[in-house]
Every structure is written in C-alpha cells, then in structure tokens.
XYZ file of C-alpha atoms in Angstrom:
700
model
C 88.928 121.776 121.798
C 88.591 123.818 123.996
C 90.940 126.480 125.597
C 91.654 128.879 129.140
C 94.268 130.987 126.726
C 97.099 130.354 123.950
C 99.872 130.167 125.612
C 102.944 131.858 124.185
C 104.409 129.706 122.923
C 107.895 130.706 123.363
C 110.324 128.232 121.109
C 111.933 126.632 123.476
C 115.540 126.350 121.687
C 115.462 129.690 122.778
C 113.893 129.114 126.500
C 117.325 126.965 125.990
C 120.012 129.883 124.927
C 118.344 131.701 127.813
C 119.226 129.429 130.544
C 122.788 128.878 129.979
C 123.379 132.602 128.964
C 121.895 133.532 132.960
C 123.321 130.232 134.771
C 126.207 129.613 132.628
C 127.159 133.602 131.295
C 127.144 131.366 127.341
C 126.517 133.418 124.613
C 125.729 132.394 121.295
C 126.065 135.036 118.196
C 123.926 133.277 115.887
C 122.468 128.812 115.527
C 125.981 127.882 113.990
C 127.890 129.725 117.449
C 125.661 127.309 119.208
C 126.233 124.306 117.049
C 129.873 123.966 117.272
C 129.883 125.021 120.600
C 128.051 121.672 120.904
C 130.062 119.559 119.431
C 133.258 120.450 120.641
C 132.858 121.333 124.354
C 131.124 116.962 124.762
C 131.029 116.848 128.008
C 129.070 121.411 129.031
C 127.326 120.591 126.474
C 125.877 117.118 127.016
C 125.926 118.755 130.895
C 124.566 121.701 130.506
C 121.370 119.475 128.810
C 121.530 117.310 132.326
C 122.039 120.482 134.421
C 118.738 122.962 132.425
C 115.827 119.534 132.454
C 116.577 118.327 136.559
C 117.338 115.222 135.058
C 118.451 112.671 138.091
C 120.126 109.768 139.607
C 120.424 108.759 143.225
C 124.028 109.012 142.464
C 125.927 111.796 141.366
C 128.383 111.484 138.277
C 131.948 112.055 137.589
C 131.290 113.950 134.509
C 129.312 113.470 131.228
C 131.631 111.874 129.220
C 133.590 109.671 130.846
C 135.246 108.992 127.301
C 135.108 109.672 123.890
C 136.191 106.700 121.866
C 133.293 105.387 118.950
C 132.047 102.642 119.374
C 132.011 102.544 122.909
C 131.687 106.194 125.021
C 131.495 106.507 128.547
C 128.309 108.709 129.449
C 127.983 110.280 132.992
C 129.606 107.965 134.954
C 128.158 106.502 137.651
C 124.961 107.529 136.732
C 121.574 106.482 138.031
C 118.246 106.244 135.589
C 115.348 104.812 134.617
C 113.818 105.581 131.882
C 110.223 105.598 134.002
C 111.109 107.232 136.885
C 111.604 109.988 134.773
C 108.244 109.488 132.882
C 106.677 109.423 135.942
C 107.182 112.058 137.701
C 105.047 114.129 135.980
C 102.174 112.345 137.454
C 100.805 114.753 139.726
C 102.012 118.384 138.499
C 100.219 117.192 134.726
C 97.188 115.584 136.151
C 96.425 118.232 138.461
C 96.683 120.780 135.810
C 93.820 118.379 133.633
C 95.277 117.008 131.285
C 95.524 113.710 130.637
C 98.381 111.681 129.759
C 97.420 109.883 126.454
C 94.522 109.274 123.906
C 93.524 107.104 121.451
C 92.298 106.241 118.589
C 91.601 103.726 116.420
C 89.590 102.334 113.100
C 86.524 102.487 114.419
C 86.193 105.403 116.160
C 86.951 103.661 119.595
C 88.531 106.723 121.571
C 89.812 106.328 125.178
C 92.016 108.576 127.605
C 94.543 107.358 129.689
C 94.987 110.126 132.303
C 97.969 110.139 134.908
C 97.896 107.961 137.690
C 95.972 105.891 135.553
C 98.908 105.261 133.413
C 100.909 104.366 137.073
C 99.189 102.359 138.197
C 98.368 99.914 134.757
C 102.727 100.283 134.537
C 103.137 99.680 138.125
C 100.588 96.713 138.467
C 101.767 95.011 134.984
C 105.531 95.669 136.106
C 104.568 93.300 139.539
C 103.306 90.884 137.419
C 106.719 90.610 135.424
C 107.774 90.857 138.401
C 105.716 87.456 139.975
C 107.069 85.877 136.969
C 110.494 85.957 137.910
C 112.255 88.535 135.298
C 115.018 90.279 136.944
C 116.946 93.229 135.109
C 118.143 92.748 131.625
C 115.868 89.980 131.290
C 114.168 90.085 127.061
C 110.515 90.686 127.089
C 109.102 90.787 123.183
C 105.791 92.502 122.497
C 104.117 91.950 119.312
C 101.547 95.256 119.984
C 100.877 97.798 116.994
C 99.948 100.937 118.333
C 98.006 101.673 121.706
C 97.748 102.919 124.833
C 98.587 98.945 126.219
C 102.352 98.933 124.083
C 102.973 102.428 126.002
C 101.766 100.333 129.000
C 103.408 97.398 128.359
C 106.527 99.511 127.587
C 106.803 101.562 130.738
C 106.124 98.491 132.750
C 109.770 96.704 130.884
C 111.887 99.202 131.603
C 110.779 100.204 135.485
C 111.886 96.669 136.058
C 115.044 96.391 134.318
C 114.157 94.345 131.676
C 115.108 95.155 127.430
C 111.564 95.748 125.551
C 111.599 94.605 122.301
C 109.097 95.278 119.992
C 107.427 94.310 116.103
C 104.504 95.267 114.291
C 101.507 92.555 114.273
C 101.642 93.099 110.298
C 104.740 92.017 110.051
C 104.707 87.920 109.371
C 105.774 85.351 111.819
C 109.144 84.182 110.245
C 110.046 88.028 110.208
C 109.461 88.620 113.680
C 111.214 84.848 114.687
C 114.569 86.765 113.030
C 113.859 89.014 115.949
C 113.185 87.924 118.398
C 114.716 84.638 117.676
C 118.598 86.248 118.461
C 117.483 87.907 122.020
C 115.624 85.701 123.193
C 112.951 87.100 125.055
C 111.680 85.364 128.234
C 108.488 86.846 127.679
C 106.304 87.294 125.175
C 102.332 90.209 124.692
C 101.462 89.475 122.631
C 97.836 90.863 120.394
C 94.750 88.919 119.339
C 94.490 91.071 116.098
C 94.402 93.650 114.286
C 92.007 96.668 112.172
C 93.888 97.319 109.414
C 92.745 99.532 106.546
C 88.812 99.165 106.760
C 89.737 94.962 107.499
C 89.471 93.575 110.500
C 92.795 91.333 110.773
C 92.796 88.075 113.274
C 96.654 86.792 113.924
C 96.097 84.634 116.796
C 97.901 81.801 114.354
C 100.866 83.781 114.628
C 101.060 84.621 118.545
C 100.446 80.282 118.916
C 103.516 80.162 116.105
C 105.744 82.529 118.013
C 105.149 81.220 121.444
C 106.279 77.771 119.538
C 109.178 79.350 117.559
C 110.375 80.705 121.113
C 111.560 78.169 122.904
C 112.559 81.140 125.950
C 108.764 81.992 125.798
C 108.153 81.368 129.643
C 104.784 83.680 129.528
C 102.597 84.126 127.187
C 100.092 87.483 128.371
C 97.443 88.322 125.339
C 95.722 91.830 124.345
C 92.415 90.924 123.544
C 91.977 94.353 121.257
C 89.723 91.645 118.105
C 87.655 90.524 121.625
C 87.955 87.272 119.824
C 86.486 83.883 121.175
C 89.714 81.844 120.778
C 91.631 81.970 123.855
C 95.014 81.160 123.526
C 96.479 78.757 125.704
C 98.461 79.402 128.860
C 98.252 82.428 128.257
C 97.077 85.553 130.255
C 94.799 87.780 129.402
C 96.375 91.551 129.729
C 93.621 93.697 131.283
C 94.113 91.065 134.514
C 97.699 91.411 134.431
C 96.666 95.112 134.832
C 94.599 95.252 136.759
C 95.861 95.717 140.631
C 95.434 98.503 142.459
C 96.878 97.971 145.931
C 99.136 98.891 148.374
C 101.670 97.654 146.797
C 101.040 98.454 143.686
C 100.409 102.914 144.809
C 103.943 102.529 146.505
C 104.884 100.844 143.722
C 109.092 103.262 142.764
C 110.677 101.909 139.030
C 113.834 100.589 139.900
C 117.655 103.504 139.693
C 119.608 101.880 136.367
C 123.096 102.187 135.980
C 123.419 105.262 132.740
C 124.612 102.200 130.364
C 121.757 99.812 131.810
C 120.075 98.620 128.064
C 115.990 100.295 127.531
C 115.378 98.658 124.471
C 116.613 96.631 121.602
C 115.249 98.007 117.782
C 116.300 96.287 114.114
C 117.591 97.567 111.987
C 118.674 95.589 108.887
C 121.422 94.926 106.094
C 122.313 93.166 102.916
C 123.205 90.489 104.273
C 122.831 87.695 107.372
C 119.377 88.404 110.639
C 118.525 91.575 111.210
C 120.027 93.475 113.922
C 119.356 93.988 117.371
C 120.363 97.228 118.436
C 120.324 97.579 122.085
C 120.342 101.436 123.652
C 120.218 101.979 126.350
C 118.118 103.622 129.497
C 120.246 106.556 129.946
C 120.922 107.859 126.807
C 117.883 107.475 125.474
C 116.792 109.894 127.691
C 119.585 112.204 127.858
C 118.742 112.559 123.994
C 114.972 112.069 124.539
C 115.433 115.803 126.303
C 118.098 117.895 124.094
C 115.828 116.817 120.758
C 112.532 118.527 122.668
C 114.727 121.425 122.583
C 114.399 121.261 118.394
C 111.525 119.234 117.841
C 109.419 121.911 119.976
C 107.379 120.072 121.687
C 106.858 121.512 125.176
C 105.277 120.177 128.173
C 101.837 120.529 128.043
C 101.636 121.956 131.989
C 103.557 124.283 131.491
C 102.759 127.973 130.877
C 104.291 128.533 127.894
C 102.726 125.273 126.503
C 100.312 124.329 128.043
C 97.922 121.831 126.168
C 100.345 120.940 123.967
C 98.965 118.019 122.449
C 101.208 115.674 119.988
C 100.648 113.291 116.996
C 103.455 111.337 114.812
C 101.632 109.172 113.056
C 104.066 105.098 112.826
C 103.744 101.866 113.602
C 105.046 100.150 116.750
C 108.046 98.551 113.821
C 108.893 102.178 113.206
C 111.346 104.137 115.278
C 109.119 107.690 115.368
C 106.494 104.828 117.307
C 109.611 105.689 120.084
C 110.247 109.521 119.880
C 106.226 109.355 119.972
C 106.581 107.184 123.658
C 109.102 110.471 124.290
C 107.100 113.190 124.669
C 105.895 111.246 128.254
C 109.711 112.156 129.153
C 108.573 115.668 129.164
C 105.183 115.630 130.550
C 103.462 116.092 126.925
C 99.742 114.890 126.066
C 101.038 112.006 123.570
C 97.799 111.643 120.470
C 97.863 108.573 119.549
C 96.127 106.848 116.480
C 95.413 103.066 115.902
C 95.655 102.738 111.917
C 95.794 102.889 108.164
C 95.957 107.240 107.623
C 94.341 106.824 104.536
C 91.485 104.697 105.022
C 89.960 100.905 103.997
C 91.380 99.562 100.579
C 88.528 99.873 98.947
C 87.816 103.304 99.995
C 90.953 105.687 99.878
C 90.701 108.772 102.282
C 94.121 111.057 103.207
C 91.589 113.151 105.354
C 91.811 110.065 108.289
C 94.633 111.872 110.088
C 94.040 115.211 109.495
C 90.220 114.478 110.618
C 91.279 112.965 113.789
C 93.219 115.528 114.569
C 90.965 117.784 114.462
C 88.785 115.715 116.507
C 91.341 116.265 119.908
C 93.120 119.421 119.567
C 96.109 118.499 118.696
C 98.794 120.799 118.256
C 101.795 118.763 117.011
C 101.460 116.850 114.217
C 103.870 114.589 112.165
C 103.946 111.362 109.738
C 105.940 110.204 107.405
C 106.840 112.018 103.975
C 104.855 110.155 102.352
C 101.930 110.673 103.521
C 101.846 114.641 102.873
C 103.325 113.496 98.871
C 99.697 111.706 99.718
C 96.964 114.040 100.520
C 98.267 116.329 97.861
C 98.853 113.466 95.484
C 94.431 112.634 96.526
C 93.498 116.268 96.372
C 93.419 117.147 100.329
C 91.315 119.786 101.194
C 92.391 120.967 104.708
C 89.140 122.895 104.556
C 86.901 120.056 104.690
C 89.073 118.072 107.677
C 87.171 119.702 110.251
C 88.994 121.821 112.812
C 92.430 122.082 112.460
C 93.344 125.066 114.099
C 95.317 123.731 117.251
C 97.755 122.894 114.602
C 100.970 124.717 115.261
C 103.774 122.327 113.353
C 103.714 119.810 111.049
C 106.986 117.439 110.916
C 107.990 114.960 108.137
C 110.628 112.320 108.938
C 110.599 108.612 106.526
C 111.544 109.289 103.467
C 113.271 112.743 102.055
C 110.324 115.594 101.854
C 109.509 117.751 97.754
C 109.272 120.973 97.743
C 106.385 120.591 96.191
C 104.801 118.465 98.529
C 106.023 120.693 101.186
C 105.305 124.421 99.744
C 101.652 122.504 98.529
C 101.189 121.746 102.700
C 101.860 124.904 103.506
C 99.309 126.378 101.166
C 97.116 124.727 102.643
C 97.358 126.317 106.209
C 97.499 129.791 104.205
C 93.938 129.276 103.422
C 92.339 127.657 106.925
C 94.906 129.911 108.103
C 92.948 131.024 112.366
C 97.095 132.506 113.665
C 99.936 133.948 113.021
C 101.693 129.768 113.827
C 99.151 128.762 111.038
C 100.289 132.066 108.376
C 103.362 130.221 108.872
C 103.018 126.940 109.856
C 106.856 125.363 110.660
C 107.522 122.427 108.631
C 109.473 120.437 111.737
C 111.702 118.111 108.945
C 113.492 115.553 110.705
C 116.657 112.486 108.831
C 118.228 110.196 111.457
C 117.889 107.319 112.349
C 116.578 103.632 113.692
C 120.756 103.023 114.669
C 120.500 105.814 117.823
C 117.545 106.511 117.749
C 117.774 110.107 117.273
C 117.899 113.150 115.391
C 120.951 114.304 113.140
C 119.576 116.450 111.513
C 116.364 118.841 112.207
C 114.782 122.294 112.802
C 114.654 125.177 114.702
C 111.836 127.194 115.146
C 114.471 130.000 115.098
C 115.592 129.633 111.870
C 114.289 130.542 108.873
C 112.669 127.465 105.995
C 112.959 126.350 102.492
C 110.515 124.045 101.339
C 112.879 120.960 99.830
C 115.109 121.380 102.716
C 115.922 120.496 106.660
C 117.285 124.281 108.074
C 120.016 122.763 110.932
C 122.325 120.187 112.673
C 121.186 118.647 115.269
C 123.102 120.144 118.769
C 125.634 117.492 119.498
C 125.225 115.977 116.725
C 128.766 116.290 114.717
C 127.383 115.696 111.349
C 129.617 116.318 108.137
C 129.937 114.682 104.442
C 132.416 113.295 103.198
C 133.406 112.605 100.037
C 134.746 108.939 99.036
C 138.431 110.322 99.814
C 137.206 111.601 103.661
C 136.979 115.150 103.117
C 134.305 116.995 104.470
C 132.177 118.321 101.658
C 130.556 121.705 101.677
C 127.278 122.283 99.104
C 128.629 119.165 97.429
C 126.447 116.384 98.436
C 128.675 113.773 100.725
C 128.284 110.802 102.688
C 127.095 111.774 105.687
C 129.030 111.144 108.658
C 129.606 111.369 112.418
C 132.439 112.180 113.563
C 131.480 113.238 117.690
C 129.698 110.978 119.986
C 125.837 111.101 121.135
C 124.754 109.140 124.180
C 122.051 107.817 122.704
C 124.649 105.662 119.624
C 124.656 101.063 120.758
C 125.618 100.018 123.654
C 126.366 97.301 120.806
C 124.389 94.312 119.121
C 122.680 91.798 120.928
C 124.803 88.352 120.558
C 127.559 90.329 118.782
C 131.188 88.538 119.726
C 133.917 91.464 119.085
C 131.318 94.040 117.463
C 132.157 92.534 114.524
C 128.424 93.469 112.866
C 129.056 96.940 115.182
C 131.888 97.779 113.862
C 131.779 96.602 110.414
C 127.944 98.353 110.361
C 128.947 102.190 110.689
C 133.019 102.443 111.060
C 134.663 99.958 109.280
C 134.537 103.515 105.363
C 136.709 105.511 106.760
C 140.487 105.263 109.128
C 139.861 105.015 112.913
C 140.910 108.471 114.144
C 140.015 110.314 110.875
C 137.704 113.226 111.856
C 137.595 112.464 115.779
C 139.385 115.546 117.040
C 136.085 117.466 118.603
C 136.391 120.802 117.020
C 138.050 119.299 113.473
C 141.076 117.465 112.908
C 142.458 113.668 113.476
C 143.136 111.817 117.116
C 145.257 108.681 117.113
C 143.481 105.531 116.096
C 142.985 104.592 119.471
C 139.756 107.846 119.168
C 138.310 105.125 117.016
C 135.996 105.605 113.551
C 133.264 108.571 112.554
C 130.740 106.916 112.141
C 128.776 106.877 108.727
C 125.260 106.846 108.145
C 124.297 105.714 105.069
C 122.391 108.527 103.228
C 124.029 110.769 101.876
C 123.901 114.521 102.464
C 124.654 117.785 101.028
C 125.165 120.580 104.175
C 124.780 124.070 102.599
C 123.515 125.949 99.360
C 124.863 124.724 96.280
C 126.448 127.488 96.603
C 127.744 126.577 100.385
C 126.538 129.144 102.865
C 124.180 128.623 105.146
C 122.568 125.968 107.463
C 120.732 123.582 105.180
C 120.398 120.600 104.653
C 119.364 118.089 102.457
C 118.575 114.427 102.561
C 119.137 113.280 99.248
C 118.554 108.887 99.624
C 119.903 106.411 101.162
C 123.934 105.613 99.476
C 123.555 102.168 100.582
C 121.586 98.828 99.586
C 119.117 99.618 102.377
C 115.381 99.362 102.112
C 113.793 102.414 102.413
C 110.021 102.221 102.690
C 108.135 105.348 104.400
C 110.216 105.263 107.142
C 110.418 101.045 107.670
C 114.054 100.157 107.137
C 114.627 96.454 105.784
C 117.467 94.063 104.851
C 117.341 92.859 101.361
C 118.728 89.479 102.583
C 114.948 89.777 104.592
C 113.273 89.667 100.390
C 115.119 87.087 99.172
C 114.168 85.130 102.207
C 111.407 84.684 101.301
C 110.858 85.048 96.578
C 114.185 82.833 96.572
C 111.959 80.003 98.905
C 109.373 79.785 95.661
C 111.269 76.915 93.327
C 110.332 79.014 90.257
C 113.488 81.405 91.386
C 116.725 80.948 90.747
C 118.147 84.454 91.343
C 116.490 87.252 92.133
C 117.735 91.130 93.640
C 115.961 94.249 94.671
C 116.847 97.844 94.829
C 114.763 100.753 96.740
C 114.978 103.975 94.988
C 114.771 106.339 97.345
C 115.458 110.093 96.583
C 114.405 113.342 97.180
C 112.568 115.503 94.749
C 111.352 111.533 93.378
C 108.077 109.312 93.918
C 110.210 106.112 96.046
C 110.079 103.347 93.334
C 110.997 99.701 93.992
C 111.608 97.109 91.896
C 111.888 93.132 91.891
C 113.903 91.608 89.405
C 114.224 86.927 89.048
C 116.267 84.805 87.593
C 113.796 82.514 86.286
C 114.720 78.444 85.891
C 114.730 77.136 82.706
C 110.782 77.435 80.353
C 109.120 79.584 82.738
C 108.500 83.433 82.526
C 106.590 85.692 84.409
C 103.178 86.231 84.937
C 99.840 87.595 86.892
C 100.109 84.892 88.741
C 103.836 84.237 89.379
C 103.488 88.461 89.987
C 101.117 87.274 92.955
C 102.884 84.157 94.407
C 106.312 86.531 95.113
C 104.284 89.757 96.429
C 102.447 87.298 98.595
C 105.178 85.186 99.671
C 106.430 88.620 100.997
C 104.005 89.958 102.816
C 103.229 86.968 104.492
C 106.724 86.317 105.801
C 107.289 90.342 106.064
C 104.900 92.499 106.366
C 102.499 94.445 102.846
C 105.152 97.527 103.574
C 107.465 95.102 101.569
C 105.882 94.191 98.645
C 107.849 95.571 95.276
C 106.569 98.331 92.779
C 107.999 95.991 89.492
C 109.384 92.817 89.245
C 110.412 92.139 86.128
C 112.606 88.616 85.365
C 116.398 89.865 83.999
C 118.369 86.572 82.266
C 121.361 87.608 84.928
C 121.445 89.678 88.882
C 125.240 91.840 88.416
C 128.273 90.121 91.067
C 130.909 90.552 91.521
C 133.829 87.966 91.755
C 133.067 86.892 95.045
C 129.640 85.873 93.906
C 128.820 89.214 96.207
C 125.225 91.203 94.442
C 126.021 94.448 92.994
C 122.973 96.036 94.786
C 124.612 99.568 94.983
C 126.204 99.783 92.094
C 122.206 99.303 90.366
C 121.099 101.337 92.200
C 123.054 104.266 91.458
C 122.867 103.712 87.830
C 118.297 103.827 87.228
C 119.075 106.475 90.089
C 120.943 108.213 87.117
C 124.800 107.673 87.367
C 127.014 106.700 84.533
C 127.908 103.230 84.381
C 131.072 104.031 84.720
C 130.876 105.280 87.092
C 129.613 103.311 89.147
C 130.299 100.063 88.920
C 133.987 98.574 87.294
C 133.478 95.750 84.882
C 136.704 93.943 85.384
C 135.972 93.269 88.603
C 132.448 91.432 88.309
C 131.587 88.077 87.298
C 129.612 88.437 84.681
C 129.682 92.057 83.160
C 127.308 91.427 80.017
C 124.828 91.515 82.117
C 124.487 95.007 82.274
C 123.292 95.887 79.008
C 119.252 95.122 80.789
C 120.064 97.542 83.325
C 120.937 100.083 81.546
C 118.319 99.663 79.139
C 115.832 99.647 82.147
C 117.135 102.822 82.442
C 117.436 104.486 79.411
C 113.560 103.211 80.019
C 112.705 104.882 82.938
C 114.366 108.336 81.351
C 117.650 108.239 84.334
C 120.650 108.285 81.961
C 120.759 109.678 78.322
C 122.517 107.088 75.639
C 125.681 108.197 75.866
C 126.148 107.920 80.042
C 125.144 104.078 79.661
C 127.490 102.777 77.959
C 127.986 99.102 77.999
C-alpha cells in the first residue's frame, strides 16, 4: 500500500477532549475524572456525543436522556434517525478522496473493492426491490449469509426502509437457524448457496430449502450464488438481479427517517434454558453508541487528515456481534476490509499466517480478532517477519475471551522485531469486553493510558461499570459480578415475543434489588428506577491493590457457553445431544477463564449397557456440528453416572463449572438443596485430575 503522507493519528479520544474544552468549557484532570462525568451527567455526556459527531435529525429532540429507568430508558425523545442515512452521508467526501467503502477477500484469493457510490447504488436498488415486495417498516428481513460485501449491502438496504434485520452465519445448521428465525417470523429471507471454509466448498442449498420450508412467514427468497452452484432454488430471485437496478429512482433514493427507538436488528444471545433470546436494538441507540465507541477503539475516518487512509479489519463471522462492530466502521466514514474464510487456514494444512498475510496485502491499519486467534498464532510459532509488509498496522484489537499476558507479550515482541515506526515498536492493543446483549463495550482501551499485558485499560465512557459482591457491594481490587448501574442507549429495547419483558428482566435485572446503586454518581434510588444490569462476567477493577484504571475479565460467571466470542445456550446443545437414543441425560460447561485455554467438556449419562466409545463420540460431535455449529463441538466427552441436579430438577452447571475452575466444593454448592449430592464425588475427582483443586479442597 502506498500513501502520499503519514497521518498524525492523534488519538480520537484526545480530539474529543479538546472539543469538550473548547466548546463546552470542560476540562478533566485525568481519565477517571472524564469517565466519572460521563456516567454522572448522563444527559450532558450523550448530548456531547450527538454534537461532536454532528449527528442529524429532521426533528429536534427535547433531551438526550428523557427518562432514566432500567430497562426502558427514553433516549433522545423526538429525534428521527436512520443507520443507513449516517453511513451514506460519507459517500461524496470519501469517494472524492479516492477511498473505497469495502475491500473483501475470500479463501480463494478473490479480491473485490466496492466504492462508496456503488455501495449507495446497490443499497438503493435492493431497498427499492424490498419495498416492491411489500416490505414495510417493522417487517423482518432474515439473512443466512457469510462475511461478504453483499451481506453489508443487504443489511443497509433493509435498515434504510425501516425493516428489522437479523442474520445467522452459514456455519449454523438448520435446527439452530430455525430456532432463531421462527421466533421473529421474517417476511424476506436472503440466503447463500454455499460457502468456502478451511479449504472446502460447503454447499448450503439443502439448508436453504429446509429454511424456506420451515419458515411459513417468508414470502420472498433472494439467493446469493456465492459458489455459483448450477442448481437453482425454486421461487427465488438472484441477488445480483435484486441489486442490479440503476435508474433515476435509484439515484434519488433516500433512507427513511425513523423514530430514535425504531428497531434496527435482532441478534441472539442464548441462556441455559429455552430458545435463544431474540434481542432487539434500536437505530438511534446503535448509532450513538457506535460513534462514542469510536473514541476508544480509535478507528478514524478514512478521508480525514488525522486518520487518512484508515483501513479497518476485525475478523468475524456474521454470527458474532463483531460483524456488527466491523460494519459500524462505515458509520464514521472508514474503509472496512473484510475476510471470508478460516483465519487458521485449511483443515489438512493449518496456516495461522493467513490473516496476517491478508492484512499485509491490503494495507490494514487496524487489525482485530478474537483472543483465541492470537493464542493460536503464538502456539503455531508464527513469525510476522515472514508474513509480508505489515508496516501499516498501528493497532491490534482483541475480544471474545480474555487475552492472556503471555499472548499479548508475544504479539508485542513480534511487532518490535518488524517495527518500521514508533507506533509499531509500542504497538497498541485495544482489548475490549462487551456483549451481543447491548452491541457495545463495557471495558475498553485508551491510547493515552499506559498498557499492561493481560489487562484492559479502562471502563468505557458512558458505561457505569462496577464489580459487585454477591451482597451488592461494589468491590475494587477483587473479583466480582460485572454490573452496569446506568443505562446505555444501545441496551435492548426488548426481546422479540417477550410479554411483559419477563425474559429480559430475568436475564439482566433480577439478581440485585431494584433501585440499589442506581443513582448517577453513586447511591440508591427508588425501586421504580429499576435494577442494575448484571452482565454475567467476572470482573476485577484496578490492580490487586485496588489502584489504577486496569480491568480484568476472568470469564463467564454464568453457565452460558462462550466459544471464541460466540455464545450459545446450553439448552441448544442438550437438544442436539439428548435427541440421540443412547443418551438419558447430559450436561456441558465452558471453562473459559483468564490465562487458561478454553475447555468445554460434555458429560453424558447413557442407557444401561451402553458404553461411550469412539463411534458414539463421533455421533455426539456430528449432532452438534450439524444442528448448531462446529464451534460448539466439545473438547472432551465423559460418561458419568449422574448429572447433578437441584431438588427442583435443575442441572447444576454453574457449581460444576466453578468446581472445575478451582473453587472448593463447599463454596460452590449447597448439598442440602441437591436431589443427588452423592454424584458430586465423580466431579471432584475430575477436578483433582485436572489439577485445579487440592484433595483437601474437594472433600465430599
């Protein structure tokens, strides 16, 4: 990649602070003071984000935060917005600077570039096509698509007409996709004929036919011929035809202005029981939070002098919320560089240099991925000096699971060896933790703060995050439950099909009493203010001495499965496994924890006379792979006498998870509340074998 000049790359957050000083008369002694203001004067902070980024509405709003209640906060009442409108406002300036909107490559080396005017044309063409099919604001458009430019076009087109977008990645099987899409009853399905992954072409035609048959609400099917398979799917329209229009109406198309809280998309986060939770986010909330997040991700506008030529890549599938984060780069006028395929190369010849060589070819300036990717590179002995010209890379992003100090130190040393600039000698790691649940970050980075391997730099502006004890007391320097005590605009509007917000409240707001800790800046409010958001992660704020802005996520505090950043409810795994005739009962736990390799064992109780063997293991793995995704195939399968259950019959996933992570048995389970406490001895022995507890700590 050649550039005419090296941009200054002043940190985005510093530019914002300069603006606060010049335009608002606000100066802060340090980041803690700035953060404290952002979570105390919520109205002033979020209004400053609107003004700083020059967000627009044809109608004025009366306040940034109209009503502070959780859930149900009222944001920017009166404002009208549209996600696609914010993206397309960059078309002229970015194109005049000669910068593309999207650069994509797949495993076959096929490279495509989409300029900003062509992005606008395709979005307009597909939006008009959707309208011609009767799609109205609020109708759902579901997609079964990979990480390709067409998926971005489809999303922006759906959003532009007020339709509600929802996507599942093509590595998911029919059953898992139907469990999601049936709940939202889409009017349109946009699907792919097949994908290439880890060196293999995988036909998805049969799955698409099954989805069409299993979704009676679908009135229109659009098929993207990614593999170019000769077979056609009945009653479908080719994606290229749906986006091929280029006339006066296409040229004059404008996205529809919508209420701030109009639904934008539905994403899915699974718990331990029931179907996946269909989480609804708003246009306005996502746009405002994405812009605020940009201050800390430090992803700049590609046509502005300070960040000229920015090329942003965050590896993801469409099934992970980081796909949404990648696309959000377009909101700020950033060139997004996307890769469709396996970051670890072919199955029969693993190659962990794949993503680095991709970044070198396309002059990526900001490279992000899951923490597991960087760990895989270190273990494979990747030498970045052999991966091409990486001189453009100035920042590395990591999320999905905790990034260990060892892995971060490895990556830093690699860049010190190949450094061609001061920025690369001190490569900045943007370690972030947030969630699909609110499509944002809680813990993040700040280029102006010191780095320490294995920890995150600070809490994100506007995120009133604390670590709480079981009794609801904030703790510093100790591990506690991650809670957020004040609303954030991108928190869900609701779950789709959730009368009275029952599942929504149970998922995030019922652990601690309503009103406790809800006063901005500290203190309690009346119960009518609602409860704090309990996220389900273990968090430590500050160093072990309680000092500093450092934050460490230690893994999930609940039983949800988190595999490389993708979450799946245990109930979905049980549905796949317990449908096998030989299985009487099962349990799975995810032993994700800082500085330890991710490890997910499956425990099965088999019918009398049946013994676990290789054939049965393959049967379990195939069932999970086909029904859900290969990502959720267990690391080990154990035949056990019993699954531990409470007196009410609930599987005790969380106590067993804590036991296998090294906590003493007496602290993780109340045997008097168990239906079968005698079965615990088997799990204690497994914990001893794994070396996580001493014989004394695990007495039954």
